[in-house]
Coordinates of C-alpha atoms in Angstrom, one line a residue:
X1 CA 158.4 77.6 31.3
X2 CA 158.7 75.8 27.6
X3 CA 155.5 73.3 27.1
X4 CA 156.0 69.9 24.9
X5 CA 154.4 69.8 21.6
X6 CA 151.9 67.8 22.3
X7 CA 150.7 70.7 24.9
X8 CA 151.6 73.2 22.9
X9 CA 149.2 71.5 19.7
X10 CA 146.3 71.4 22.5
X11 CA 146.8 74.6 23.6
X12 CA 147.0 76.5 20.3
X13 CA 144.4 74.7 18.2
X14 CA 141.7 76.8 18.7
X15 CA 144.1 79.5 16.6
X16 CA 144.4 76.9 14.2
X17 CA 141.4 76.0 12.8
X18 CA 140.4 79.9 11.5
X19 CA 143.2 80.2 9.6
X20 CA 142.8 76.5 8.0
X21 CA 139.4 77.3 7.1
X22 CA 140.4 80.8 5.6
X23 CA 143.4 79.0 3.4
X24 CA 140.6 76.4 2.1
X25 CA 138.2 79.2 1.4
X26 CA 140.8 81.5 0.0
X27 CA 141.9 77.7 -2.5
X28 CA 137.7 77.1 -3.3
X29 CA 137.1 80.8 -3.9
X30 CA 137.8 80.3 -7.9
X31 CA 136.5 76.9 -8.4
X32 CA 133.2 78.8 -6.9
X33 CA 133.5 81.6 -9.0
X34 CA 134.1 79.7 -12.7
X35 CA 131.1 77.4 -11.1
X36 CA 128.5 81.0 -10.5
X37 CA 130.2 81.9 -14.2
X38 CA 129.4 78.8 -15.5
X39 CA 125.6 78.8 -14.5
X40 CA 125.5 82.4 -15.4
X41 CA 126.1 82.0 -18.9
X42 CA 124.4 78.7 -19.6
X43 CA 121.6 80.7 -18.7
X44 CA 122.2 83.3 -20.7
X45 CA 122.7 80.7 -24.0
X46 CA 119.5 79.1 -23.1
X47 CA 117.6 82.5 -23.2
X48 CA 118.6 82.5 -26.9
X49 CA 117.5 79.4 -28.2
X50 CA 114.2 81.1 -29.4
X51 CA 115.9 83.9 -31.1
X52 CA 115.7 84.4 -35.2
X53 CA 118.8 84.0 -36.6
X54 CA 119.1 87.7 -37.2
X55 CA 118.5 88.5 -33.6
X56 CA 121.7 87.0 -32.9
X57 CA 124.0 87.7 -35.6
X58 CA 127.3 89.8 -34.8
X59 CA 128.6 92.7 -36.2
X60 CA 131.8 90.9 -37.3
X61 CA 129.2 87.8 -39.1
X62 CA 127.0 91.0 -40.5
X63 CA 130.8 92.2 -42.0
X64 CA 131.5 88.8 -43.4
X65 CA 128.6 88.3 -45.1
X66 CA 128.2 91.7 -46.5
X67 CA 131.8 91.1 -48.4
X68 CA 130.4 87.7 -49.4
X69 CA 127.7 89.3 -50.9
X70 CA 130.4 91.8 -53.1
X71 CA 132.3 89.3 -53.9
X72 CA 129.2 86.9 -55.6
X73 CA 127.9 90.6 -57.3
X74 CA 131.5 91.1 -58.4
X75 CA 131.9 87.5 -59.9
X76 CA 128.6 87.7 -62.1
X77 CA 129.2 91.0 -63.4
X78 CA 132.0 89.6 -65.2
X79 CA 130.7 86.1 -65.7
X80 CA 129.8 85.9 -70.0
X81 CA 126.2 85.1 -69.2
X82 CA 125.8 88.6 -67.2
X83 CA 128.1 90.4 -70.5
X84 CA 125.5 89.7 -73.1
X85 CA 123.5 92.3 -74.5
X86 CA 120.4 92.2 -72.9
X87 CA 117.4 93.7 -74.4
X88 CA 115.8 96.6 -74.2
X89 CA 113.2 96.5 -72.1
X90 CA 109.8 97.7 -74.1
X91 CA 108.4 101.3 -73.1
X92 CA 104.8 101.3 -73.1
X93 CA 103.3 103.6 -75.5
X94 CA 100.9 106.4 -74.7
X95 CA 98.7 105.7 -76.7
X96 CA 97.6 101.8 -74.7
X97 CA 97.1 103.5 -71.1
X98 CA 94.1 103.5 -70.1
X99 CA 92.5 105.5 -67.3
X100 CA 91.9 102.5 -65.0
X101 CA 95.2 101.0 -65.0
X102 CA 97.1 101.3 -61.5
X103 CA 99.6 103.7 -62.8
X104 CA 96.8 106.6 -63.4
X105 CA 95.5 108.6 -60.9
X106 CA 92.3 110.4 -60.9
X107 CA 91.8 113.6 -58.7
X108 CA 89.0 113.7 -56.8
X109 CA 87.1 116.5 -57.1
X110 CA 86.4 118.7 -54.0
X111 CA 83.1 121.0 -53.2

């Protein structure tokens, strides 16, 4: 025998309410997962807020600065101040060393 609706909505809403609460979990499910992502990483940044500079440099910030480095080393090897003739730089003569200056060595004799 058919039953009204209202009868029919009493009857069958026990079977209702697990598949409303899977549809809500199944819309939440990536709210809560950017949320665990969120506190993940916010972690994560405040673990480096100690860390030298160096610690947290990239490879691609390494790269950049490497061809920065080039391109100043380039510029003053032709910049005028860098062409001028420097001078020689003096050779010290034999003759002025003397035994206790840091460049001689003296073996130490064994017995």
């Amino acid at each position: 025998t058919p039953i009204s609706s209202a009868d029919a909505v009493i009857l069958y809403a026990r079977n209702f309410v697990p598949s409303w609460a899977g549809a809500i979990a199944i819309d939440l499910l990536p709210a809560v997962l950017v949320m665990i992502l969120a506190v993940t990483h916010g972690a994560i940044r405040s673990g480096r807020e100690g860390a030298a500079v160096e610690d947290t440099l990239t490879l691609a910030e390494l790269r950049a600065a490497l061809a920065a480095v080039r391109d100043v080393d380039a510029a003053m090897q032709e910049s005028p101040a860098h062409k001028r003739a420097a001078p020689a730089p003096q050779q010290p003569e034999e003759t002025d060393r003397r035994e206790d200056t840091p460049g001689h060595v003296t073996p130490i004799k064994s017995t």
